[in-house]
PDB file of C-alpha atoms in Angstrom:
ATOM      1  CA  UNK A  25      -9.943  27.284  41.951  1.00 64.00           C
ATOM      2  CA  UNK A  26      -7.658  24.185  43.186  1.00 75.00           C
ATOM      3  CA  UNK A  27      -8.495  20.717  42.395  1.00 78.00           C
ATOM      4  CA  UNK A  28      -9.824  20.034  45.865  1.00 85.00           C
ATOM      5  CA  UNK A  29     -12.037  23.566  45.345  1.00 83.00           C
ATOM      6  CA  UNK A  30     -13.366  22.473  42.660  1.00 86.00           C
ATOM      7  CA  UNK A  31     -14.495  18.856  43.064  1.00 89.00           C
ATOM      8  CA  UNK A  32     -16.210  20.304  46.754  1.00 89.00           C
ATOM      9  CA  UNK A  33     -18.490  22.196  44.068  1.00 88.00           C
ATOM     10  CA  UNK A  34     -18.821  19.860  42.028  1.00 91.00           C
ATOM     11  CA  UNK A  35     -20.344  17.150  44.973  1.00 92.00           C
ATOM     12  CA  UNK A  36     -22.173  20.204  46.764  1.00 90.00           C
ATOM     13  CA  UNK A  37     -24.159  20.938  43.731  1.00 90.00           C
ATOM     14  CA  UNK A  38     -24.892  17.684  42.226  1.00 90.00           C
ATOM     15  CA  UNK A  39     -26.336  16.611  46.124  1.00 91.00           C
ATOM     16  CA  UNK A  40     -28.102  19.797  46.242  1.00 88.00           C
ATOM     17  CA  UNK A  41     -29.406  18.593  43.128  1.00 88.00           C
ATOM     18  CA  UNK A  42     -30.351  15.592  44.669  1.00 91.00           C
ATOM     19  CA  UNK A  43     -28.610  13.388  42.034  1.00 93.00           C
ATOM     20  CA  UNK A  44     -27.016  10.481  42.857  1.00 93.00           C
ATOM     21  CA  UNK A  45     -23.125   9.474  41.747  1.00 94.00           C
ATOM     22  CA  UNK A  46     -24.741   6.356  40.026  1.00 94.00           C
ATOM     23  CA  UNK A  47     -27.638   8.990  38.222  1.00 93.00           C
ATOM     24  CA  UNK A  48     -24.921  11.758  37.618  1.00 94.00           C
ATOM     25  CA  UNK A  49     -22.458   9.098  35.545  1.00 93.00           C
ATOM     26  CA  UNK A  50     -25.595   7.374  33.744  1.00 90.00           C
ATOM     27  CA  UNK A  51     -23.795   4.486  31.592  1.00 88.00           C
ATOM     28  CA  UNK A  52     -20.364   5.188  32.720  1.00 89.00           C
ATOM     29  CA  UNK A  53     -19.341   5.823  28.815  1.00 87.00           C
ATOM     30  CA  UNK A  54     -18.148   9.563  29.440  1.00 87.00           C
ATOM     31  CA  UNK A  55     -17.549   9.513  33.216  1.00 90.00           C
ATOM     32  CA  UNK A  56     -17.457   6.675  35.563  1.00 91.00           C
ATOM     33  CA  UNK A  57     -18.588   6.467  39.461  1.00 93.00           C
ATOM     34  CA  UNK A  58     -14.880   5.865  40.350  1.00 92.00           C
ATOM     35  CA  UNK A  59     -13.950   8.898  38.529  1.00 92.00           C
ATOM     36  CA  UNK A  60     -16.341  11.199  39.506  1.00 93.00           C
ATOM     37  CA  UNK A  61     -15.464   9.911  43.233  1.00 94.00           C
ATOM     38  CA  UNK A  62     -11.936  10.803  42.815  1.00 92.00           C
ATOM     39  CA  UNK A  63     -12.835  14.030  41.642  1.00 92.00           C
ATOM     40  CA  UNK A  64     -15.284  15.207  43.958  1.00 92.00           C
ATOM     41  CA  UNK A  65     -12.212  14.429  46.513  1.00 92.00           C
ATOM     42  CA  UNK A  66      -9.875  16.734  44.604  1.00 89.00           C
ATOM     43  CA  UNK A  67      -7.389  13.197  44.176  1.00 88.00           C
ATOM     44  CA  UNK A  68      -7.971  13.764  40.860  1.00 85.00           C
ATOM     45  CA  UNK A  69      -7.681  16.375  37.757  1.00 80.00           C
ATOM     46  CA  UNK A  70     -10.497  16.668  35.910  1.00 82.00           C
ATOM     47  CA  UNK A  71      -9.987  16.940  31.865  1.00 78.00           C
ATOM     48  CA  UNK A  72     -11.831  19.220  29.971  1.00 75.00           C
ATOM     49  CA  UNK A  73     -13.929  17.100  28.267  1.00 79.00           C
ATOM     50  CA  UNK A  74     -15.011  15.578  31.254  1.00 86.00           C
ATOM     51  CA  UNK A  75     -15.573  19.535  33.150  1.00 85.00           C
ATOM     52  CA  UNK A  76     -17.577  19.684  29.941  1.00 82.00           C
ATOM     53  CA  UNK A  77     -19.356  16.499  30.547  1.00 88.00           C
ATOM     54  CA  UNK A  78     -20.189  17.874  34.159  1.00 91.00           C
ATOM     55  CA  UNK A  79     -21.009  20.898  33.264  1.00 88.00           C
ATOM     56  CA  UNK A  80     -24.041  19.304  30.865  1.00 86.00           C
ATOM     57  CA  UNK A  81     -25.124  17.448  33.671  1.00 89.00           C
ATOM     58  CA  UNK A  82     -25.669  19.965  35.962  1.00 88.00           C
ATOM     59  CA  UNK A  83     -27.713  21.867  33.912  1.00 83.00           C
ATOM     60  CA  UNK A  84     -24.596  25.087  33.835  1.00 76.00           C
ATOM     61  CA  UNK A  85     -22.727  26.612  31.388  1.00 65.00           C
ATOM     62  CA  UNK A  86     -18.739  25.601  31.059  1.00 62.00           C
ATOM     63  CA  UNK A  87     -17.615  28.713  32.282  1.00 56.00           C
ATOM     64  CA  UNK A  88     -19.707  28.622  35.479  1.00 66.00           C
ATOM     65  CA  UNK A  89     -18.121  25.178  36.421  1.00 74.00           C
ATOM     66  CA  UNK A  90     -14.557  25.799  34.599  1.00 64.00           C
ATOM     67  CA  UNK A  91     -11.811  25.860  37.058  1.00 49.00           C
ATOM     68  CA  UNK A  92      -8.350  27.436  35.636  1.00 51.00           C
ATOM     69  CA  UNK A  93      -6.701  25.092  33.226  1.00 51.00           C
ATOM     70  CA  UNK A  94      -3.438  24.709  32.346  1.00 54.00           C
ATOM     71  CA  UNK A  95      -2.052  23.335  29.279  1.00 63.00           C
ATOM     72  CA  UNK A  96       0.063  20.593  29.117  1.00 77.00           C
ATOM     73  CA  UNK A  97       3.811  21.223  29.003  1.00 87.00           C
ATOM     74  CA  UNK A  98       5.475  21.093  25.324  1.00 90.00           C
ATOM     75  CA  UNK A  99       8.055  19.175  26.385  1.00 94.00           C
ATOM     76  CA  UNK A 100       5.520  16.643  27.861  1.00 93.00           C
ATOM     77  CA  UNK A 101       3.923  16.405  24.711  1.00 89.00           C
ATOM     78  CA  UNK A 102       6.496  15.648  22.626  1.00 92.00           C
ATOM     79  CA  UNK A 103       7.975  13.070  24.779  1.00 93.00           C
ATOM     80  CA  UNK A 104       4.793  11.323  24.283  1.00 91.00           C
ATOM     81  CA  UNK A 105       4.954  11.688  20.993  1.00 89.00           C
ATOM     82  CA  UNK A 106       8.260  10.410  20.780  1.00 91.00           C
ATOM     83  CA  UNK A 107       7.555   7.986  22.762  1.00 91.00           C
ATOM     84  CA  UNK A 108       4.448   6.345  21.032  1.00 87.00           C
ATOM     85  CA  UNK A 109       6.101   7.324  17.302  1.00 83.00           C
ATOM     86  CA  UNK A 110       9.034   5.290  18.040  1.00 79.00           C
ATOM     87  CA  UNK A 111       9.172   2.239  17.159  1.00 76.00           C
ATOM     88  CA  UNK A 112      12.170  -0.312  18.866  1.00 78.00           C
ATOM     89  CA  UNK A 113      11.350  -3.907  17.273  1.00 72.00           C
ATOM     90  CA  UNK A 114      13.196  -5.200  20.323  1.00 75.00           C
ATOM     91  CA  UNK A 115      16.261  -3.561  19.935  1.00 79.00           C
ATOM     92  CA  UNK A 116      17.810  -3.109  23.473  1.00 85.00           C
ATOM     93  CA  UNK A 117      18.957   0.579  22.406  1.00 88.00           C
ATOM     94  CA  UNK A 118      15.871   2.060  21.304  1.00 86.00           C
ATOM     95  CA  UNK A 119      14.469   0.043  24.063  1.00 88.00           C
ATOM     96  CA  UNK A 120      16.335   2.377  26.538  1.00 91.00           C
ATOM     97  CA  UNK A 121      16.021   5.347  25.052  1.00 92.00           C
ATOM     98  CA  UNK A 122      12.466   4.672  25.460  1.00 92.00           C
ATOM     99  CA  UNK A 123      12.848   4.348  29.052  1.00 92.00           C
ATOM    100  CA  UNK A 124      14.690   6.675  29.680  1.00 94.00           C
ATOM    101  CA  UNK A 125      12.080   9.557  28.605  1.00 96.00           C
ATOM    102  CA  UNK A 126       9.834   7.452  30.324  1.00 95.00           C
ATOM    103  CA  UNK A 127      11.271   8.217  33.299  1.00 96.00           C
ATOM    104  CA  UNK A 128      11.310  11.655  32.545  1.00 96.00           C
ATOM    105  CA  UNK A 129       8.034  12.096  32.380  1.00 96.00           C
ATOM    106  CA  UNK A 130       7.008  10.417  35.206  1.00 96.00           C
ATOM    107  CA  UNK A 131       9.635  12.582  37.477  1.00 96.00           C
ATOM    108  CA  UNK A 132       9.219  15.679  36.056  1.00 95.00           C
ATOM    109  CA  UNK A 133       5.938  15.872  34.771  1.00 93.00           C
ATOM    110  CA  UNK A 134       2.958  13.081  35.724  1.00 93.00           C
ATOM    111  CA  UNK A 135       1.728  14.486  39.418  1.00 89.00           C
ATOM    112  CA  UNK A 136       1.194  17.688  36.997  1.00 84.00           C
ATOM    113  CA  UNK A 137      -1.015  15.936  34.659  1.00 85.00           C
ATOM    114  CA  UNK A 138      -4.534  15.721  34.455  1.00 76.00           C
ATOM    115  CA  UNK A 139      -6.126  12.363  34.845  1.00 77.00           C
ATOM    116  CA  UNK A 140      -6.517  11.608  31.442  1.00 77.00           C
ATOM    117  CA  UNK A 141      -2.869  12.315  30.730  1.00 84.00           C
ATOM    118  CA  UNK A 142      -2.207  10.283  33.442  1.00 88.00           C
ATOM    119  CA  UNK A 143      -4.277   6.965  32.358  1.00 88.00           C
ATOM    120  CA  UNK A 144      -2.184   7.170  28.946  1.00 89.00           C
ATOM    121  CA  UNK A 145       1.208   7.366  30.772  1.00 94.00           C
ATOM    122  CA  UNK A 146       0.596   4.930  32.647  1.00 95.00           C
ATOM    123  CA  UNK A 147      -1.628   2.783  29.989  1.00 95.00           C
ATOM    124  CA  UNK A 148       1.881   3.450  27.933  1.00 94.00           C
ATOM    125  CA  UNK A 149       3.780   2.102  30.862  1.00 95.00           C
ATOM    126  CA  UNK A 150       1.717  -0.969  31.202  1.00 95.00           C
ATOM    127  CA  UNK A 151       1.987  -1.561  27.260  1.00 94.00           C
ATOM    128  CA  UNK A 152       5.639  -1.445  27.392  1.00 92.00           C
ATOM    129  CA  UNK A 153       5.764  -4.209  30.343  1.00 93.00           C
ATOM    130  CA  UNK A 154       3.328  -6.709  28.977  1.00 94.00           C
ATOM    131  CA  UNK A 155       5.324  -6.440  25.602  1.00 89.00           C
ATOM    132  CA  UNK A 156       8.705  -6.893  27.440  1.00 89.00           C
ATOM    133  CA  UNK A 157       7.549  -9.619  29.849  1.00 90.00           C
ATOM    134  CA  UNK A 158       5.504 -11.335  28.192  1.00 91.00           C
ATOM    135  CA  UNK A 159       3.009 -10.858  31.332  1.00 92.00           C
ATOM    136  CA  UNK A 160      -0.971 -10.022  31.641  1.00 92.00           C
ATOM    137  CA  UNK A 161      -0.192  -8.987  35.176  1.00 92.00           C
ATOM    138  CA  UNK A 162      -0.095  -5.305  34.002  1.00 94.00           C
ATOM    139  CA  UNK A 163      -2.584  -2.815  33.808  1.00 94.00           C
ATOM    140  CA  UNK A 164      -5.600  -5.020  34.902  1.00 94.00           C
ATOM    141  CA  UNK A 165      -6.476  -2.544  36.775  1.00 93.00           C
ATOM    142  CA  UNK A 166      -6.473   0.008  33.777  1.00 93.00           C
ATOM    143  CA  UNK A 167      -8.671  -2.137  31.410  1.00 94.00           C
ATOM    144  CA  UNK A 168     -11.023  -2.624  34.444  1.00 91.00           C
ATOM    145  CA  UNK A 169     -11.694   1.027  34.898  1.00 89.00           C
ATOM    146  CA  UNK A 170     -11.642   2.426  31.388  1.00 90.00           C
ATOM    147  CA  UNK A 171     -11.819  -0.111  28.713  1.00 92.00           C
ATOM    148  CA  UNK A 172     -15.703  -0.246  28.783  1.00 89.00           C
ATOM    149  CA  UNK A 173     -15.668   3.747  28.617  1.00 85.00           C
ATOM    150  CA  UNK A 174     -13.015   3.534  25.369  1.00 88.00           C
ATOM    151  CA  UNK A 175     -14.990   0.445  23.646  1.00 87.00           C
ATOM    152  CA  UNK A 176     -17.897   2.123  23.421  1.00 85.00           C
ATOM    153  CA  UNK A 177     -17.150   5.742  22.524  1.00 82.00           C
ATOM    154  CA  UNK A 178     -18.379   6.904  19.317  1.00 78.00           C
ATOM    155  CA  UNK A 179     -15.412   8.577  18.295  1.00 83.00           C
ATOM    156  CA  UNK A 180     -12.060   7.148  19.512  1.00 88.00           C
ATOM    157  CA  UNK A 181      -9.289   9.677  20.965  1.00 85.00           C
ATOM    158  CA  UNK A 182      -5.656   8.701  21.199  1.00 86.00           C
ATOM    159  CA  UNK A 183      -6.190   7.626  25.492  1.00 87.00           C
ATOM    160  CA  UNK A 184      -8.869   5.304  24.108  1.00 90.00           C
ATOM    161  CA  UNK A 185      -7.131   3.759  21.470  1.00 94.00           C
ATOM    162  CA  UNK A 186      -3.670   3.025  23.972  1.00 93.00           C
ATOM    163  CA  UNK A 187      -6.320   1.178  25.850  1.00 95.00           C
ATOM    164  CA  UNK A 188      -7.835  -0.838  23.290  1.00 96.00           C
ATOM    165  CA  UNK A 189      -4.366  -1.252  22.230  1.00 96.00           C
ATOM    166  CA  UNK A 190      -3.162  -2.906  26.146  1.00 96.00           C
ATOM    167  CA  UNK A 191      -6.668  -5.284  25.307  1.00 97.00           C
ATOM    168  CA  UNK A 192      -5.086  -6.562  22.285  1.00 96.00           C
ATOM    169  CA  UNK A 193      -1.728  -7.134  23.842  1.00 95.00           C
ATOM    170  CA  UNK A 194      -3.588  -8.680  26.835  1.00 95.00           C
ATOM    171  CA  UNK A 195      -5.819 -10.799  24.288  1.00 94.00           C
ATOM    172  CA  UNK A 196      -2.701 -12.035  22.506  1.00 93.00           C
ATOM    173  CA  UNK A 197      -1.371 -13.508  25.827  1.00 92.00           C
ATOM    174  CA  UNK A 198      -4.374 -15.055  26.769  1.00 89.00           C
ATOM    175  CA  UNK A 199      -4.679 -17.278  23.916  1.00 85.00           C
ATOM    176  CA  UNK A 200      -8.458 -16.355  23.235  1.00 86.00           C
ATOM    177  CA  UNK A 201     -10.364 -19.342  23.953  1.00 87.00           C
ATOM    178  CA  UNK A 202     -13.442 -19.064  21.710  1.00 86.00           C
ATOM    179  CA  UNK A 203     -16.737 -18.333  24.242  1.00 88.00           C
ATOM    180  CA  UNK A 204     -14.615 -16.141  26.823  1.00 91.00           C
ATOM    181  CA  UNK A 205     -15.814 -12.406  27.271  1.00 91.00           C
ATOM    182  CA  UNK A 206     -12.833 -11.224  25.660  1.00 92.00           C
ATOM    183  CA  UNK A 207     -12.622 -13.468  22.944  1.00 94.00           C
ATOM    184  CA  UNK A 208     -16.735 -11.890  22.329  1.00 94.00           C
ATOM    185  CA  UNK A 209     -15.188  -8.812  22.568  1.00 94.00           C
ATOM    186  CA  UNK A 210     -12.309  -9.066  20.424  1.00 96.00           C
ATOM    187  CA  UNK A 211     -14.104 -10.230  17.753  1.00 95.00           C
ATOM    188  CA  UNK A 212     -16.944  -7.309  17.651  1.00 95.00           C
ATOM    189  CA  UNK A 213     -13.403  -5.219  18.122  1.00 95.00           C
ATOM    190  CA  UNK A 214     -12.180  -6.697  14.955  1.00 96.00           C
ATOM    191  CA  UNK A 215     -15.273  -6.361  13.066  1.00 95.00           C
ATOM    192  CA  UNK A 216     -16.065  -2.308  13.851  1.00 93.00           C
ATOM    193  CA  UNK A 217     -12.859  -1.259  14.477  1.00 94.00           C
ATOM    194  CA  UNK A 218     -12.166   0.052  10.611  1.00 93.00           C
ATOM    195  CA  UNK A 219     -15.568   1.668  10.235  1.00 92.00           C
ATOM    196  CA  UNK A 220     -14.764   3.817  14.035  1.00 90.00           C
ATOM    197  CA  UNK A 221     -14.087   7.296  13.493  1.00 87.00           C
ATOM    198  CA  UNK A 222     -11.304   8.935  15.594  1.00 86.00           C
ATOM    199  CA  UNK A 223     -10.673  12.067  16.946  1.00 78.00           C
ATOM    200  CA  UNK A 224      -6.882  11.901  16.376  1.00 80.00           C
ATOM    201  CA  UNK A 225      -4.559  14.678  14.986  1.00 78.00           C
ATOM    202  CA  UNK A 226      -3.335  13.321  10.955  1.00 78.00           C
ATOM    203  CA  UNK A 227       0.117  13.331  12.812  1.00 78.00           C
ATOM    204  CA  UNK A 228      -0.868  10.666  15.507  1.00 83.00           C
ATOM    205  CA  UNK A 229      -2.554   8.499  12.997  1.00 89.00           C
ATOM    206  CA  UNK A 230       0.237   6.072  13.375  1.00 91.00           C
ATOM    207  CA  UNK A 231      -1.217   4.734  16.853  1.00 92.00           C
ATOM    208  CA  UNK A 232      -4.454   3.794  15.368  1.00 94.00           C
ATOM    209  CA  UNK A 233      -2.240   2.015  12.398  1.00 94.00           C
ATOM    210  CA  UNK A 234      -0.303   0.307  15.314  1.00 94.00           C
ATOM    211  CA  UNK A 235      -3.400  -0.772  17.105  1.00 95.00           C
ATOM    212  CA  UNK A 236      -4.654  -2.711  14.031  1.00 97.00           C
ATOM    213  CA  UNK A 237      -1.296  -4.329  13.277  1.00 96.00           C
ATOM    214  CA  UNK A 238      -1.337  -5.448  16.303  1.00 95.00           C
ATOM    215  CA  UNK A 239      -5.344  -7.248  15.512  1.00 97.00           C
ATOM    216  CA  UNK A 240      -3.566  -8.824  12.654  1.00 97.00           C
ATOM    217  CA  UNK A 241      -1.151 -10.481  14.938  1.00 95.00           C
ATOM    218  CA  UNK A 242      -3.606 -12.286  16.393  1.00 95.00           C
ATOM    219  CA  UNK A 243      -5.762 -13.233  13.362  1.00 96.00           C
ATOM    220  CA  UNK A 244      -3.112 -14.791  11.732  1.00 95.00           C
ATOM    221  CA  UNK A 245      -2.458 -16.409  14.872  1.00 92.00           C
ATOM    222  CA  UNK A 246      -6.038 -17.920  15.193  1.00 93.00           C
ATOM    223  CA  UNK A 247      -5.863 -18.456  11.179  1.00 93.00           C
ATOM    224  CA  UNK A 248      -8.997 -15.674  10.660  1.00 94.00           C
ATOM    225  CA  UNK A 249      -7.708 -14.761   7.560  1.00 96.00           C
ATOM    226  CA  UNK A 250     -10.948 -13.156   6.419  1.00 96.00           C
ATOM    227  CA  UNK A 251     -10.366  -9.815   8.031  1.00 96.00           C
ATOM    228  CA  UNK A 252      -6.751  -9.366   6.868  1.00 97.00           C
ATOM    229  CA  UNK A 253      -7.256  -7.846   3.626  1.00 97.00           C
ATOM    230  CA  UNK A 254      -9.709  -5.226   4.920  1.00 97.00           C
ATOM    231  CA  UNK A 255      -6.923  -4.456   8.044  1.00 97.00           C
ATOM    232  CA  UNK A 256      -4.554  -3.879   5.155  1.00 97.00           C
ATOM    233  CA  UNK A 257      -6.640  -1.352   3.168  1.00 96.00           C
ATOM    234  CA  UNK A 258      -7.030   0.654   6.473  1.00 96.00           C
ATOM    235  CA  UNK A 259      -3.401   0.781   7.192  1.00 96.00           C
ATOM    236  CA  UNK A 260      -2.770   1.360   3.689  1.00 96.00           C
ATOM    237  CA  UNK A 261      -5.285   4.237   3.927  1.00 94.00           C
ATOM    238  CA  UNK A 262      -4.224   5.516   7.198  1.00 93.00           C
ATOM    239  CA  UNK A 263      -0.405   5.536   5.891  1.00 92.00           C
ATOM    240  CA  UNK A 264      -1.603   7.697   2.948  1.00 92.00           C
ATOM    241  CA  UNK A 265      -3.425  10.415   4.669  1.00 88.00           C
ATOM    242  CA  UNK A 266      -0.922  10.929   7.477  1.00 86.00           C
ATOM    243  CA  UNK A 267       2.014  10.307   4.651  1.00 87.00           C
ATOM    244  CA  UNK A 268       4.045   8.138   7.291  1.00 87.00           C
ATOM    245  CA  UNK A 269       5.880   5.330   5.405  1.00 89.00           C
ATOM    246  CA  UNK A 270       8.073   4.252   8.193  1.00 88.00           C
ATOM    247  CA  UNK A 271       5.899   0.833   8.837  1.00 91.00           C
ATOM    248  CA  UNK A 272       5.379   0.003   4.735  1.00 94.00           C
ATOM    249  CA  UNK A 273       7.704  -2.598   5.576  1.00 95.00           C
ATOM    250  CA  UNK A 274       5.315  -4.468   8.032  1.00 95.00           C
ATOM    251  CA  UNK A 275       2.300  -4.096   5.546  1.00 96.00           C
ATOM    252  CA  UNK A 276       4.764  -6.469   3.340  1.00 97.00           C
ATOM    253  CA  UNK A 277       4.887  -8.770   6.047  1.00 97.00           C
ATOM    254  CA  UNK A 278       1.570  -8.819   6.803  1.00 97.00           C
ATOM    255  CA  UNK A 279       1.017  -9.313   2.965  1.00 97.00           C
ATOM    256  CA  UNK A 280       3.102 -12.278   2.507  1.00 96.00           C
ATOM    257  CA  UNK A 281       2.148 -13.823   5.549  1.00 96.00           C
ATOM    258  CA  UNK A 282      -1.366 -13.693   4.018  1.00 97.00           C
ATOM    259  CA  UNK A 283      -0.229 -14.686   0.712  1.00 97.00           C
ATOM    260  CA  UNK A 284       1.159 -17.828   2.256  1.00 95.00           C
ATOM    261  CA  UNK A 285      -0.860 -18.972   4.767  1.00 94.00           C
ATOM    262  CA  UNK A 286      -4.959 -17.974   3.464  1.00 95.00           C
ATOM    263  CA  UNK A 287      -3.263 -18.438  -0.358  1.00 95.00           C
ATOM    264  CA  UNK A 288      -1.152 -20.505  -0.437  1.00 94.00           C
ATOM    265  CA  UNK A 289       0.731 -18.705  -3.061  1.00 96.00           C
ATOM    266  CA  UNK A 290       4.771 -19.127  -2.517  1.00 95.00           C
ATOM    267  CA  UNK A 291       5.145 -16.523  -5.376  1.00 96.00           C
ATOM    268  CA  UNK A 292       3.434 -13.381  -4.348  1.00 96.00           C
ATOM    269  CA  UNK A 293       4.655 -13.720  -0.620  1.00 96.00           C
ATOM    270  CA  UNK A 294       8.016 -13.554  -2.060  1.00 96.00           C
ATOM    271  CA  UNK A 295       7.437 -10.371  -4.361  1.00 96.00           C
ATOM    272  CA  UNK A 296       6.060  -9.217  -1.094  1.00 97.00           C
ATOM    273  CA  UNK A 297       8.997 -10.016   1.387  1.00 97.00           C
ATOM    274  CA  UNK A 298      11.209  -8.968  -1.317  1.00 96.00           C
ATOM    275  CA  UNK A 299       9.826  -5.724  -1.326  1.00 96.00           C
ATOM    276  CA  UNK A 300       9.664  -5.474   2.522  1.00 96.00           C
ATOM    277  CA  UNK A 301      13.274  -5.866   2.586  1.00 96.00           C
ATOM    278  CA  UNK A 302      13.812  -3.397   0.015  1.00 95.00           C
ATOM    279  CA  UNK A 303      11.705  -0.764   2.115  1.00 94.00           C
ATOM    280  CA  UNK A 304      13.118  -1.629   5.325  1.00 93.00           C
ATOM    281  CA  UNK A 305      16.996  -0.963   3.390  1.00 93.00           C
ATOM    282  CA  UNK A 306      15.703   2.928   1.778  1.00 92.00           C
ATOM    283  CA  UNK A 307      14.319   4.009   5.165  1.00 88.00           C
ATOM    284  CA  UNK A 308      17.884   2.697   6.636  1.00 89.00           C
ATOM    285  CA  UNK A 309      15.995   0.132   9.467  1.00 87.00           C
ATOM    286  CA  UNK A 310      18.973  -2.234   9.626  1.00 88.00           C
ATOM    287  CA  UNK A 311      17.262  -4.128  12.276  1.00 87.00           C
ATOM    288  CA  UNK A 312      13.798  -4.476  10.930  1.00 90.00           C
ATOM    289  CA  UNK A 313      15.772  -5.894   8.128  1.00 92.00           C
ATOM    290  CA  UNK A 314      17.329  -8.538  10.080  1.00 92.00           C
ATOM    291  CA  UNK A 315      14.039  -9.200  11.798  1.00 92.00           C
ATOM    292  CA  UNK A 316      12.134  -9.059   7.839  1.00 95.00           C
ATOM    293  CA  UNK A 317      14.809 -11.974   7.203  1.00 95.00           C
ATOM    294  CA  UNK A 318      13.781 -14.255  10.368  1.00 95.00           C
ATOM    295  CA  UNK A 319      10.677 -14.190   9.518  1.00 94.00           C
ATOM    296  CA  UNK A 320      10.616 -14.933   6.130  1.00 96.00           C
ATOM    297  CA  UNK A 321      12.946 -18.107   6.746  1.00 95.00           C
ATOM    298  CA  UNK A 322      10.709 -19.262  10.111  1.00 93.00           C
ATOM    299  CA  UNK A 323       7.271 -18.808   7.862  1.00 93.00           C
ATOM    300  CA  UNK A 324       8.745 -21.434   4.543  1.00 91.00           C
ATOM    301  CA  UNK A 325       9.632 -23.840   7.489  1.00 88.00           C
ATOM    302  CA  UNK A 326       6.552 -23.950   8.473  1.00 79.00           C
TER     303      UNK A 326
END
């Protein structure tokens, strides 16, 4: 069963059902109208999760609804994972290299995908373009469709978390003026984001790590200090379980920063930069080094 067979089943029985789109999708949090539109015209590959989801709702067993499904490619997967473990701290090399399987995913690869393996591509695409421009004109029209879906899932997967993670970078360019929907929403984000649970492999940890340094970035930027320490027993926790060490370095940065600026204490941010710098030279990040050293001269002059 095609794509195009399938979603023609899937609209034929949920009419003969008499159900509407807007009845059939209920609060949008698993499957949204837009979706379900796209793949009732076979535009669209349906995940399993979300077969699953339609299965449920009309009343069948999986296997009754279950078209063929394919696995996704290995080499696919571990460009992703390549791609999302890799981290370039704006050095123009790594910064191509990450473009460059980039574009090898898109050309040999996305039309392939399902749609959920599509929304991360191109949530990671988006990511990359707001963080390299500087620009909220990507992937609006990603957070419009799915961000309500990923905010509100009770366990977060690693397409949910990207998402959340293009919010924050949108959030940081927007400057957050307090009473705004997102600021509202940032904020709740802040506060319930360590207590989510995910349903992320131990190995992929690292993007849920990544999502809350980049939180921290923008509470030290709007001086909410109170919510730092907690961020950095997550991490901390997170870095322990998945035993990925490669960003220790930026915990000491986020720890002086907070040892300067919510304590005011000139020692202790200095044990804790020294230490970064230490890190950054025994996993051999020559860069991140350089960048540790900026830093730590830009925060005593200010």
């Amino acid at each position: 069963m095609n794509d195009k067979e399938f979603g023609q089943r899937v609209r034929q029985l949920r009419e003969t059902a008499g159900i509407t789109r807007e009845q059939f999708c209920d609060d949008e949090l698993e499957l949204s109208v837009r979706q379900l539109t796209r793949i009732e015209a076979g535009t669209s590959k349906p995940t399993f999760s979300k077969i699953q989801y339609i299965a449920t709702r009309l009343g069948m067993g999986l296997y009754e609804l279950m078209p063929d499904y394919v696995s996704l490619p290995e080499r696919y997967s571990k460009l992703k994972f390549d791609i999302l473990r890799t981290p370039t701290y704006g050095n123009e090399d790594l910064m191509n290299k990450r473009d460059f399987m980039m574009t090898e995913i898109y050309d040999d690869y996305y039309d392939d995908l399902p749609e959920e393996e599509r929304i991360v591509v191109d949530t990671l695409s988006s990511l990359f373009d707001v963080l390299d421009t500087d620009s909220r004109d990507y992937g609006k029209d990603i957070l419009d469709d799915y961000l309500h879906q990923s905010y509100h899932r009770s366990k977060l997967s690693v397409n949910d978390i990207m998402i959340l993670r293009l919010f924050i970078e949108h959030c940081q360019l927007e400057g957050l003026v307090a009473g705004t929907s997102n600021h509202t929403l940032f904020m709740d984000l802040v506060r319930t984001l360590p207590q989510a649970e995910y349903d992320v492999h131990s190995e992929s940890l690292f993007i849920v790590r990544d999502l809350m340094f980049a939180i921290v970035r923008i509470l030290f930027s709007k001086e909410l200090y109170a919510h730092i320490p907690t961020y950095i027993e997550k991490i901390e926790g997170i870095m322990e379980l998945s035993q990925d060490f490669q960003k220790k370095p930026i915990v000491n940065l986020v720890k002086w920063k907070y040892e300067l600026k919510a304590q005011n204490n000139r020692e202790s941010a200095e044990r804790c930069y020294n230490e970064a710098v230490m890190l950054a030279n025994l996993l051999n990040q020559v860069h991140l080094k350089e960048k540790l050293q900026m830093e730590w001269e830009k925060d005593l002059t200010s």
